[in-house]
XYZ file of C-alpha atoms in Angstrom:
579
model
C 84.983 -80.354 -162.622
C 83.996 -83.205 -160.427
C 80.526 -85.115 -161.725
C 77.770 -84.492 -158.701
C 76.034 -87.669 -158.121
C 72.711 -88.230 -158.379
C 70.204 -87.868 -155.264
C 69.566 -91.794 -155.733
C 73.466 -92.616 -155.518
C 73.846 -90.365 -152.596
C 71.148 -92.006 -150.579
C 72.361 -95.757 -151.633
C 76.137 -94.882 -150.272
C 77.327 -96.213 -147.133
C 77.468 -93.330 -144.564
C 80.858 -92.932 -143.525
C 81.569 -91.668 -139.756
C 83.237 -88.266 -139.842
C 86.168 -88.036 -137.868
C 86.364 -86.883 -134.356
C 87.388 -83.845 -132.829
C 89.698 -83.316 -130.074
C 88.210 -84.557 -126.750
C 85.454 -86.440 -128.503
C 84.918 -90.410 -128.307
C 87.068 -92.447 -130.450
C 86.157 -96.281 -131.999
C 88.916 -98.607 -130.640
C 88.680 -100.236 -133.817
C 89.335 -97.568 -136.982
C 89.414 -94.405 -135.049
C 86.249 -92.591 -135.920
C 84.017 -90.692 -134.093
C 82.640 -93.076 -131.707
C 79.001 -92.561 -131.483
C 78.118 -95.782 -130.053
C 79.516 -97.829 -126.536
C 79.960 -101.715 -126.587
C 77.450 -103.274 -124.164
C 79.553 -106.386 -124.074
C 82.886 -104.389 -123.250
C 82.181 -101.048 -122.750
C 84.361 -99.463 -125.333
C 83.299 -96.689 -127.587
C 82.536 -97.881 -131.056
C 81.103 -96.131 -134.674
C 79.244 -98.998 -135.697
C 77.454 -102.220 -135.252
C 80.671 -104.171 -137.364
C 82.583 -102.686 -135.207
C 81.436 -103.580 -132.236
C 81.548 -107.412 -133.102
C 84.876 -107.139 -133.775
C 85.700 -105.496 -130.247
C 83.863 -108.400 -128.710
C 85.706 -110.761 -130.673
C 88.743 -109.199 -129.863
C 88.111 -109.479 -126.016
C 86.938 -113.115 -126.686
C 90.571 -114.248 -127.675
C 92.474 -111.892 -125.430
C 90.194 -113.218 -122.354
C 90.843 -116.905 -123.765
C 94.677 -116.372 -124.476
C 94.384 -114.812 -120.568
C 92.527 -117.432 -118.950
C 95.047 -119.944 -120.708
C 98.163 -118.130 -119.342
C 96.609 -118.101 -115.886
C 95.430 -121.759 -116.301
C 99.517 -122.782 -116.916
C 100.556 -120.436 -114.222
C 98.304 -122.315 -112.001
C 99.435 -126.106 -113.604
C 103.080 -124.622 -112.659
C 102.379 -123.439 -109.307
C 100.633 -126.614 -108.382
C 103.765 -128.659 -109.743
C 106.188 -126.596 -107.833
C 103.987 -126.910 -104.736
C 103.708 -130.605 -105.042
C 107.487 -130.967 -105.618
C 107.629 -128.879 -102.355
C 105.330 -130.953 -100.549
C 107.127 -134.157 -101.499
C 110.606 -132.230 -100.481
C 109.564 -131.434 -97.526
C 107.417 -134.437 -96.411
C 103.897 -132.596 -96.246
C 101.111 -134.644 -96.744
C 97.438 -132.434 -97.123
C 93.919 -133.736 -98.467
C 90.235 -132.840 -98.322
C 88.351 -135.337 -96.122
C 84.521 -135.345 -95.412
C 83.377 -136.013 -91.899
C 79.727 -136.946 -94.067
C 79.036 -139.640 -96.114
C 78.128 -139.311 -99.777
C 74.486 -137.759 -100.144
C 74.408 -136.723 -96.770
C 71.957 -133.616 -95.988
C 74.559 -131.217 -95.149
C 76.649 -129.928 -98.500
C 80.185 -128.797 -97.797
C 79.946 -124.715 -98.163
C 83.948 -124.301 -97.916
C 86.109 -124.945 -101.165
C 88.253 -128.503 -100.985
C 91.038 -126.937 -102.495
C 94.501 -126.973 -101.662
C 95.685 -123.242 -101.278
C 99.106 -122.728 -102.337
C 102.291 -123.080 -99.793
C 102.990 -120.017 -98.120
C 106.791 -119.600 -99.071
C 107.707 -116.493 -97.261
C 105.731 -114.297 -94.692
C 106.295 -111.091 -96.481
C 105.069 -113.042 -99.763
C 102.419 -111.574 -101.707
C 99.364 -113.703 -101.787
C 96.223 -113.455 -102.869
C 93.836 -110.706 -100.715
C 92.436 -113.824 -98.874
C 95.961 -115.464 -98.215
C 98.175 -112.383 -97.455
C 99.184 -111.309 -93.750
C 98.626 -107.792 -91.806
C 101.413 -106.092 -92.410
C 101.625 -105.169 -88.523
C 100.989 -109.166 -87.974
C 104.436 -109.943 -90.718
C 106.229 -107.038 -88.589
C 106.354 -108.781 -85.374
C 106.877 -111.914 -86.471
C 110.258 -110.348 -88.651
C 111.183 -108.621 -85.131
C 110.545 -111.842 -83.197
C 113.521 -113.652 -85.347
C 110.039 -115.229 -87.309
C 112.276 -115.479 -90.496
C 110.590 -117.948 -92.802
C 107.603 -120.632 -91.887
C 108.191 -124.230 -90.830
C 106.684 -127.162 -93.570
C 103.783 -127.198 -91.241
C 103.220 -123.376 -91.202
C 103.522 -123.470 -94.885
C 100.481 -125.609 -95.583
C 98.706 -124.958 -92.404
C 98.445 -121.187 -92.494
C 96.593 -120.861 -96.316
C 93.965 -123.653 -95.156
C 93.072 -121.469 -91.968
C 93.187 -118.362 -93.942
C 90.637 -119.248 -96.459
C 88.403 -120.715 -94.034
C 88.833 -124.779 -93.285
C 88.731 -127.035 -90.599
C 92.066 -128.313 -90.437
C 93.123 -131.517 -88.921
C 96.952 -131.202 -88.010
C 99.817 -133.617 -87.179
C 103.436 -132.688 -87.050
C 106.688 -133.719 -84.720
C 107.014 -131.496 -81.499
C 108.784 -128.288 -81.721
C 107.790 -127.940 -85.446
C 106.074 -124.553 -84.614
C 102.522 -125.941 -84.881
C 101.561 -122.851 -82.040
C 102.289 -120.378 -84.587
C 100.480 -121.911 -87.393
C 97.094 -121.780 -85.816
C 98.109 -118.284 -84.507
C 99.382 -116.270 -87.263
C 95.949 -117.315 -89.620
C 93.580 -116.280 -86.021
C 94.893 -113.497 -85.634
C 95.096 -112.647 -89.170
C 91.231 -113.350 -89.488
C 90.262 -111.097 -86.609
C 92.509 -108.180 -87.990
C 90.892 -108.755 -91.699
C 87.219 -109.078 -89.747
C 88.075 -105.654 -88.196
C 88.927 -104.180 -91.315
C 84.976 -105.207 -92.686
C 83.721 -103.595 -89.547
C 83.365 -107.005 -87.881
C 83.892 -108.164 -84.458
C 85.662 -111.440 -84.360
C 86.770 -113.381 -81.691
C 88.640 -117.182 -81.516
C 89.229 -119.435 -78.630
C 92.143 -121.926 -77.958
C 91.961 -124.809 -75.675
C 94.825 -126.537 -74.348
C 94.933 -129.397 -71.701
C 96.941 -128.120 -68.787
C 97.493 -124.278 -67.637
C 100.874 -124.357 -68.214
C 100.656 -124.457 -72.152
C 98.212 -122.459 -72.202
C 100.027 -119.838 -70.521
C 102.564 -120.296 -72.672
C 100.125 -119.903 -75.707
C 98.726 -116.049 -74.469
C 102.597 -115.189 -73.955
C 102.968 -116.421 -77.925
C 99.722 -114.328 -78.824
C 100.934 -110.999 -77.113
C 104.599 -111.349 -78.919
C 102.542 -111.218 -81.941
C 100.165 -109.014 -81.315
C 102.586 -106.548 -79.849
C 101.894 -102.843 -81.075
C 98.422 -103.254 -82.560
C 95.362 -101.240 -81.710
C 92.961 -103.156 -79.256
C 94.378 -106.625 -79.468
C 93.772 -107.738 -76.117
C 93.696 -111.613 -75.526
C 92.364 -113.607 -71.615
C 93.551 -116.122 -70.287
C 91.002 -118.466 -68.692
C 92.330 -121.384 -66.416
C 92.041 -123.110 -62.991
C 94.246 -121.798 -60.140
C 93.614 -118.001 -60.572
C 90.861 -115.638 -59.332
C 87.921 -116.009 -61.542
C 86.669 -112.345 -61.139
C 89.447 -111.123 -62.605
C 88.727 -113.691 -65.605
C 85.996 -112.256 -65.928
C 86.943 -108.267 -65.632
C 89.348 -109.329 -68.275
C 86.498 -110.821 -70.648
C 84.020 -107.938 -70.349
C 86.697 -105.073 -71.068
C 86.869 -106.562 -74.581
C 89.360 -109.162 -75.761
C 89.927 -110.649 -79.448
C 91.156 -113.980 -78.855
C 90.699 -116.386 -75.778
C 92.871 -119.096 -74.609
C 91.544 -121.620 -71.904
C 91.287 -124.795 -70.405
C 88.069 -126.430 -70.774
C 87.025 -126.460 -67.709
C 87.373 -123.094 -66.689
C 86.000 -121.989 -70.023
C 82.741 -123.778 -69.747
C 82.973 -122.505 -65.873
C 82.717 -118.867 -66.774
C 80.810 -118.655 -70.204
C 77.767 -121.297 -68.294
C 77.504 -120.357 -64.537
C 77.846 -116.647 -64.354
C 75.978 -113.726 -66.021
C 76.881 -111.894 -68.929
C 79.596 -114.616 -69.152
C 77.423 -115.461 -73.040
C 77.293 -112.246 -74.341
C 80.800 -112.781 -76.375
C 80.095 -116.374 -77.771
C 78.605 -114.827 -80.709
C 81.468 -113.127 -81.597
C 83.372 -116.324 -81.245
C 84.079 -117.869 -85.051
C 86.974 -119.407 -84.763
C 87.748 -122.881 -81.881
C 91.438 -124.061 -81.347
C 92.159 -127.249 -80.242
C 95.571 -128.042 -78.832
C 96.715 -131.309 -78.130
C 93.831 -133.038 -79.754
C 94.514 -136.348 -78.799
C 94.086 -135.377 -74.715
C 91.216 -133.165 -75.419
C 88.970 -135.528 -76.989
C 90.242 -138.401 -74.625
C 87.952 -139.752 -71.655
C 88.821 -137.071 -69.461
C 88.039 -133.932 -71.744
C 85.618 -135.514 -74.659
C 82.737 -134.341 -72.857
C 83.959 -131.021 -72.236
C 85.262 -130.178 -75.650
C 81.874 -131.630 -77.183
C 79.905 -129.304 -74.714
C 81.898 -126.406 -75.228
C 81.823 -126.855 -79.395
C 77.899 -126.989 -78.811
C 77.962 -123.954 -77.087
C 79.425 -122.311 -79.830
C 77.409 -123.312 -82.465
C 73.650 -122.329 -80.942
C 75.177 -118.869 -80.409
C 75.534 -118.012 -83.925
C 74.109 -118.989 -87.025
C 77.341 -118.275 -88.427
C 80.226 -120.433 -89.667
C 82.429 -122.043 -86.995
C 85.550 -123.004 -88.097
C 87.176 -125.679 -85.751
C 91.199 -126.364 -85.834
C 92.786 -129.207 -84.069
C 96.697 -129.647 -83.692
C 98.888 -132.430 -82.195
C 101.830 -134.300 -82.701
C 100.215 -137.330 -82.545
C 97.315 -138.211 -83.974
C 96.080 -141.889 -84.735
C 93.415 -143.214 -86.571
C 90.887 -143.251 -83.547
C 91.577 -139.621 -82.611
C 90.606 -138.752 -86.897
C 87.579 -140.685 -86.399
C 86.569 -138.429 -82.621
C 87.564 -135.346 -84.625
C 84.972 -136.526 -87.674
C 82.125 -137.177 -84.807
C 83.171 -133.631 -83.615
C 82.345 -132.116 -87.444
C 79.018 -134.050 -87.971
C 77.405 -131.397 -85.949
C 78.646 -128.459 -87.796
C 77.393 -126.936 -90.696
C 80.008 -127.385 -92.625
C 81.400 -130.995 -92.318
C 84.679 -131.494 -94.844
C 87.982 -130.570 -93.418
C 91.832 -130.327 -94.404
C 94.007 -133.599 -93.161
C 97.636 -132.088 -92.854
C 100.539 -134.397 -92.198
C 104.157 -132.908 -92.054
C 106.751 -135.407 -91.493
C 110.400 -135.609 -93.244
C 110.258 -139.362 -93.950
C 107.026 -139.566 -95.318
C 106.606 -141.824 -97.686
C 106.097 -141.179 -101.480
C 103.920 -143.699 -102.267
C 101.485 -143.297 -99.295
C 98.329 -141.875 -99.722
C 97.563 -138.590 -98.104
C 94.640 -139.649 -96.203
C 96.910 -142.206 -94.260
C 97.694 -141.343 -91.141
C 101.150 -141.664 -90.036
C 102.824 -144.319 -87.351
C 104.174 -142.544 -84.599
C 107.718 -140.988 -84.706
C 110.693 -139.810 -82.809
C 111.724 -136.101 -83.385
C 115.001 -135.652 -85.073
C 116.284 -132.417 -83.312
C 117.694 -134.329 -80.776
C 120.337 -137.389 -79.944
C 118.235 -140.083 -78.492
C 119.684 -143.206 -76.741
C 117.850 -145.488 -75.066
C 119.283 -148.142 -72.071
C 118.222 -151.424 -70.410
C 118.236 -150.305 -66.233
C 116.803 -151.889 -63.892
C 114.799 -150.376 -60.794
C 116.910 -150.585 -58.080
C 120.257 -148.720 -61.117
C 117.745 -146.416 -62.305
C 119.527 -143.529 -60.082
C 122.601 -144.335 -60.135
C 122.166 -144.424 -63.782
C 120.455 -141.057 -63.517
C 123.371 -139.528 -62.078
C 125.744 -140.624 -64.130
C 124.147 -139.156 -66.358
C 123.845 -135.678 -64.987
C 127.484 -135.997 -63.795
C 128.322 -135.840 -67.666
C 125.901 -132.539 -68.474
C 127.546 -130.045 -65.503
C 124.477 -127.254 -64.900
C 123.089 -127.786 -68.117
C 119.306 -127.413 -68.518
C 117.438 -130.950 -67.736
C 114.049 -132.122 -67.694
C 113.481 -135.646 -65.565
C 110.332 -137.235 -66.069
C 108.475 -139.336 -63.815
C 105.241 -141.498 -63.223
C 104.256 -139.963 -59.635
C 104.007 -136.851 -57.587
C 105.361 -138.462 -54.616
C 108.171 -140.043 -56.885
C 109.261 -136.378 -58.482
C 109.839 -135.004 -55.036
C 111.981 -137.942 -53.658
C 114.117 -138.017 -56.729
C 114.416 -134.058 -56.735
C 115.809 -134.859 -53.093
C 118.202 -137.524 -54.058
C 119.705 -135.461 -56.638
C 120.232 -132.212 -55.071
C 122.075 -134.789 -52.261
C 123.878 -136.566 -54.608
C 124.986 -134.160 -57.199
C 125.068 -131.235 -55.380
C 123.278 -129.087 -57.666
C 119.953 -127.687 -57.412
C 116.809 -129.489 -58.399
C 113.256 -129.166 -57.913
C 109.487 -130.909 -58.440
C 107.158 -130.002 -59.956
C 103.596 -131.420 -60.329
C 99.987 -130.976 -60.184
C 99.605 -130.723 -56.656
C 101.867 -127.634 -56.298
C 99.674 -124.431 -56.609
C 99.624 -122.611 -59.789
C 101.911 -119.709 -58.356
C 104.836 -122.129 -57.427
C 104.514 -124.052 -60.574
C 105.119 -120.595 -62.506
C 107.434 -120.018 -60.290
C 109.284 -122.719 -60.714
C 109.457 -122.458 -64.778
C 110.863 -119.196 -64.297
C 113.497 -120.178 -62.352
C 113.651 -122.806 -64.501
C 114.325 -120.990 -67.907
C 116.698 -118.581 -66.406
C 118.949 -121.630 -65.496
C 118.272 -120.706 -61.335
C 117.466 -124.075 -60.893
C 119.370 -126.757 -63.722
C 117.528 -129.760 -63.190
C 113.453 -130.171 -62.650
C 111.351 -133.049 -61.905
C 108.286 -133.270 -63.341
C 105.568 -135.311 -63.967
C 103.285 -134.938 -67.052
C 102.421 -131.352 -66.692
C 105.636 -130.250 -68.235
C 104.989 -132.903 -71.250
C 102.845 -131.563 -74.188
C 103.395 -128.250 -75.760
C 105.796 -126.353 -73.683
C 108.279 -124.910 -75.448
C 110.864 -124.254 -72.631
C 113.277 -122.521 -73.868
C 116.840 -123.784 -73.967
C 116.239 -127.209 -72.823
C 119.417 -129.136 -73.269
C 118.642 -132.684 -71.852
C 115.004 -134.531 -71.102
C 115.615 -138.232 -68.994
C 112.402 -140.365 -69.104
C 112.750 -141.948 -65.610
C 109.751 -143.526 -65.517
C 108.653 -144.939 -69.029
C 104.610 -143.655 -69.584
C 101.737 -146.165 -69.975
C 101.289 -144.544 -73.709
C 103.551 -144.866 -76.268
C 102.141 -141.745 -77.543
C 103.038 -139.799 -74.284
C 106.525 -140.547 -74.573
C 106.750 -138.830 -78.059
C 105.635 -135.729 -76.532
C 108.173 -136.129 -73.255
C 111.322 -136.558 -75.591
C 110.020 -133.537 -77.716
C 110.581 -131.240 -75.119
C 114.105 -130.626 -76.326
C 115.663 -130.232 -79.972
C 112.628 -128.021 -80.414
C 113.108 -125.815 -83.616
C 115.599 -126.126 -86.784
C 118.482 -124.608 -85.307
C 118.747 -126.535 -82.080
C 119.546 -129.821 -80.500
C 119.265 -131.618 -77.379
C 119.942 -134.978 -75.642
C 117.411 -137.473 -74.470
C 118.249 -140.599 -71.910
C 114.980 -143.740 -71.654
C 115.309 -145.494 -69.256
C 113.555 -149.178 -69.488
C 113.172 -152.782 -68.498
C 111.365 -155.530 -68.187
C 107.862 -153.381 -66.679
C 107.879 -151.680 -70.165
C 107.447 -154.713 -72.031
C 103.721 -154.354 -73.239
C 105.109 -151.039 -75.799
C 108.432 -152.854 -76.347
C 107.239 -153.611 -79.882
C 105.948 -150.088 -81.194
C 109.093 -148.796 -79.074
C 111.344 -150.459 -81.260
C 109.574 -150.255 -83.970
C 110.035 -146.163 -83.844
C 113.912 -146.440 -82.577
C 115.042 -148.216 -86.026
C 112.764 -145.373 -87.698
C 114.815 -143.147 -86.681
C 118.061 -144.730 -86.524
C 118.163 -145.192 -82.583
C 120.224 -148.343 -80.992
C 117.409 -150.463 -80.007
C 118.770 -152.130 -76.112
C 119.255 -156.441 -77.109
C 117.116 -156.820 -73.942
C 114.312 -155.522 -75.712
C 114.826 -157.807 -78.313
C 114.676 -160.944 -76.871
C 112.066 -159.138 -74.666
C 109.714 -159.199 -77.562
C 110.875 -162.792 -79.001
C 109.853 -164.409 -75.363
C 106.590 -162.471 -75.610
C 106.448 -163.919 -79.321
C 107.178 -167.587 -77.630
C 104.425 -167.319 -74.928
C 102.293 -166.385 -77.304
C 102.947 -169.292 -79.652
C 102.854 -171.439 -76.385
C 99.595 -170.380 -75.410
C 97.917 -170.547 -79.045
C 99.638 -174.029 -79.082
C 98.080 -174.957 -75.428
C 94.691 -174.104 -76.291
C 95.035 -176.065 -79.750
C 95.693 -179.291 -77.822
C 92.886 -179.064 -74.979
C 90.245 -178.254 -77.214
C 91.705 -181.392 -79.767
C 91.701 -183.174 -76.050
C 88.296 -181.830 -75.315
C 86.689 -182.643 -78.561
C 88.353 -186.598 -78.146
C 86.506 -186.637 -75.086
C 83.430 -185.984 -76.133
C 83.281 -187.948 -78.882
C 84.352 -191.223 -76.480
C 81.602 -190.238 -74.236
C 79.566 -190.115 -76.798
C 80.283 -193.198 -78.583
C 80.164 -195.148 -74.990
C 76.816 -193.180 -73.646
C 78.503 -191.799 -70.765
C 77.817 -188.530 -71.282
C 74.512 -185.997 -70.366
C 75.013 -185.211 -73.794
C 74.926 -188.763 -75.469
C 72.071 -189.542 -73.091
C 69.983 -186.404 -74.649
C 70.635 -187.591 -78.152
C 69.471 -190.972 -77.401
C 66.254 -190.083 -75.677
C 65.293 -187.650 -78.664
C 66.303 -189.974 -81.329
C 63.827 -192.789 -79.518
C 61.066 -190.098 -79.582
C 61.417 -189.800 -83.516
C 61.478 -193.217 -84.281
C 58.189 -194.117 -82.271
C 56.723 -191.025 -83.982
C 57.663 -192.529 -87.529
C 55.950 -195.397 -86.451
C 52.943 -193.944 -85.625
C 52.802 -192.318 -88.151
C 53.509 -195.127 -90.476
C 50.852 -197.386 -89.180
């Protein structure tokens, strides 16, 4: 028979948790009734010991966790940086403030991880619609382009992005797939978002609602307007009060409708999201006011975040420091520099900006012509393409309708002008007939030149070489757009050209482009005069200063006369002073 222990040994033994029944709470730790719930993890426990060893156990499975994310992170930053440097995608924070300025960045200066594939999953604030991924998968939208890659995660989490990439990169749908992603993520928070793009000329802009609608094809109320010069502004505005989610417009017209008519303000609070398209026009002379006024506008009708996106092919130095000016009025002043080019270097930092460069989806060549060869070297040209799709650029209105003359005479094919002083219905007109190959060949002057993406253009002739070397980036982009397509592009140049010989060439051996031997010894005669003239000016001031100095020496001279008149007045004042 077992011994019965004493009343005082009973009470001194450790009380021992009785096991628990079926559907009762059970301690994660030795499987007793659990009595008690961890504060720290919320686990059902017997005891205070074991509790701390629950939290002690989720202290080194949280640590071993954080340090598995941690390497998953190292490893996705080193495969997106091998990426970037494969791919020639340049991206870094920049602040618009100085150090200690007033206004603290409120947006995270982090580099968001390349978006690889459209149907990718990403984190909630990176991932697409699904409707959004759908149309882009039916619009042949297979994979994004290098820029699309880098640019679309910035916009989604919530930058200002800075953007520079060659023509026909897709740089149209990487400001549009993250907008319209925003508004459909807004709408899903019971939200109403709306963004606005500008572009410089009606034509792109046009071009940039057709984009939107492809996109937005199928879902609910996504309705976009289309606000530019040359059509009725009541409709504009019918369009605008029915309820749209995104806004594309030229500035003008914009600040036309949303300043001088009523009601035309009620949807700028909605607005949280500004496009601008062809940045380098758009904060030139001509627009800088506009853009400024209309950015303004914006931000006294909300006390929200404005996020501000600008986009061009080329961007310089002076444009970054406009776009900076542009930021030091927002709220939230640091932005994302993007740079995708495919000979980027390695060693450059990724706050340089870039030198200008030729688009490699196309075969350039560039010839020496004279004025009075330019046509017949124009036609021989077009004698060698048959009806295929050509774009001729020239400096003047007057000059695209002769020429559009002379080669419907000469070639016998058709060929048309096109230009700013056509109304917007024949212009539209034209581009239609245009893309359907009615009419092979069109003349145009620089309406045509940034952003269009017209499709299936085989050949682009610059006729008339632009005043900016920047401008003729954009005209020779207008063909080898995309990564499956090429094109052909004819310059024609002499002697008039000679002030952008140098950055011309400079860009032709970039790209491997035959650089004409006229242009050479173009630039070595400029070289020589300038030599000449440094030389010249050397010698008459050495000639100058001789003179003097004899004048001087033999009192000839106003100057020697002064001297000698003051130099008497000191000595009779040492005089006095010394008697």
């Amino acid at each position: 028979m077992a011994d019965i222990p004493s009343p005082a040994a009973a009470a001194a033994a450790p009380v021992v948790p009785a096991p628990p029944l079926p559907n009762e709470p059970t301690c994660v730790v030795c499987g007793r009734y659990g009595e008690y719930i961890c504060d720290a993890t919320n686990d059902d426990v017997c005891s205070i010991a074991c509790r701390n060893i629950c939290i002690s156990r989720r202290e080194v499975t949280t640590r071993a966790t954080w340090n598995d994310q941690q390497d998953q992170r190292r490893q996705s930053d080193e495969s997106d940086d091998a990426l970037r440097q494969k791919l020639g995608i340049r991206a870094a924070a920049v602040s618009a403030a100085g150090s200690g300025h007033e206004h603290e960045s409120r947006l995270p200066l982090v580099l968001p991880r390349l978006l690889v594939d459209f149907t990718h999953e990403q984190q909630d604030d990176e991932r697409l619609p699904t409707a959004l991924v759908t149309n882009l998968l039916a619009n042949h939208f297979e994979s994004p382009t290098p820029v699309q890659m880098q640019t679309i995660p910035c916009v989604l989490q919530g930058s200002h992005v800075l953007v520079s990439a060659p023509t026909g990169t897709g740089k149209t749908a990487s400001y549009l797939i993250p907008v319209i992603s925003q508004v459909l993520f807004a709408r899903e928070q019971k939200e109403e978002t709306v963004a606005v793009v500008l572009a410089p000329v009606r034509e792109l802009a046009i071009q940039i609602e057709t984009v939107a609608k492809m996109m937005m094809r199928g879902i609910y109320d996504m309705k976009t307007a289309l606000l530019v010069g040359g059509l009725p502004v009541p409709t504009q505005r019918y369009r605008l009060q029915s309820g749209v989610q995104l806004i594309v417009a030229s500035p003008g017209r914009f600040l036309d409708i949303f300043t001088n008519y009523s009601g035309g303000d009620a949807l700028l609070p909605a607005i949280r999201v500004c496009v601008v398209d062809e940045v380098d026009v758009m904060l030139g002379v001509g627009f800088r006011p506009q853009i400024s006024q209309i950015v303004a506008l914006l931000a006294a009708s909300t006390k929200k975040h404005i996020q501000l996106l600008f986009f061009s092919a080329t961007i310089s130095k002076e444009v970054e420091a406009l776009v900076q000016q542009v930021l030091k009025t927002q709220r939230t002043q640091s932005f994302i520099r993007i740079d995708v080019r495919k000979d980027a270097s390695e060693t450059s930092l990724p706050t340089e900006l870039p030198s200008l460069c030729i688009h490699s989806g196309a075969r350039h060549q560039v010839r020496w012509v004279e004025d009075k060869e330019k046509k017949n070297k124009l036609f021989e040209f077009l004698g060698t393409k048959g009806n295929e799709s050509t774009l001729v650029f020239v400096g003047s209105k007057l000059g695209a309708t002769m020429l559009a003359e002379a080669i419907q005479k000469r070639c016998k094919t058709s060929a048309e002008a096109i230009h700013s002083d056509k109304t917007q219905q024949e212009r539209l007109r034209l581009l239609e007939a245009f893309v359907n190959l009615e009419v092979p060949i069109l003349v145009s002057t620089n309406v045509l030149s940034r952003g269009m993406d017209l499709l299936n253009v085989e050949n682009v002739v610059v006729y008339d070489f632009p005043k900016k070397i920047a401008d003729f980036v954009h005209l020779i982009g207008r063909t080898g757009r995309g990564s499956h397509k090429t094109g052909d592009t004819l310059t024609l140049v002499n002697s008039a050209d000679r002030l952008l010989f140098r950055e011309l060439a400079s860009m032709l051996r970039q790209a491997n482009v035959s650089v004409p031997r006229e242009m050479y010894h173009s630039i070595r005669l400029q070289d020589a005069k300038k030599r000449a003239y440094s030389n010249d000016i050397v010698i008459d001031e050495s000639k100058r200063a001789f003179r003097i100095r004899k004048q001087m020496i033999d009192g000839t001279s106003s100057v020697a006369s002064e001297w000698k008149e003051w130099n008497n007045q000191q000595s009779r004042k040492r005089r006095k002073t010394g008697s």
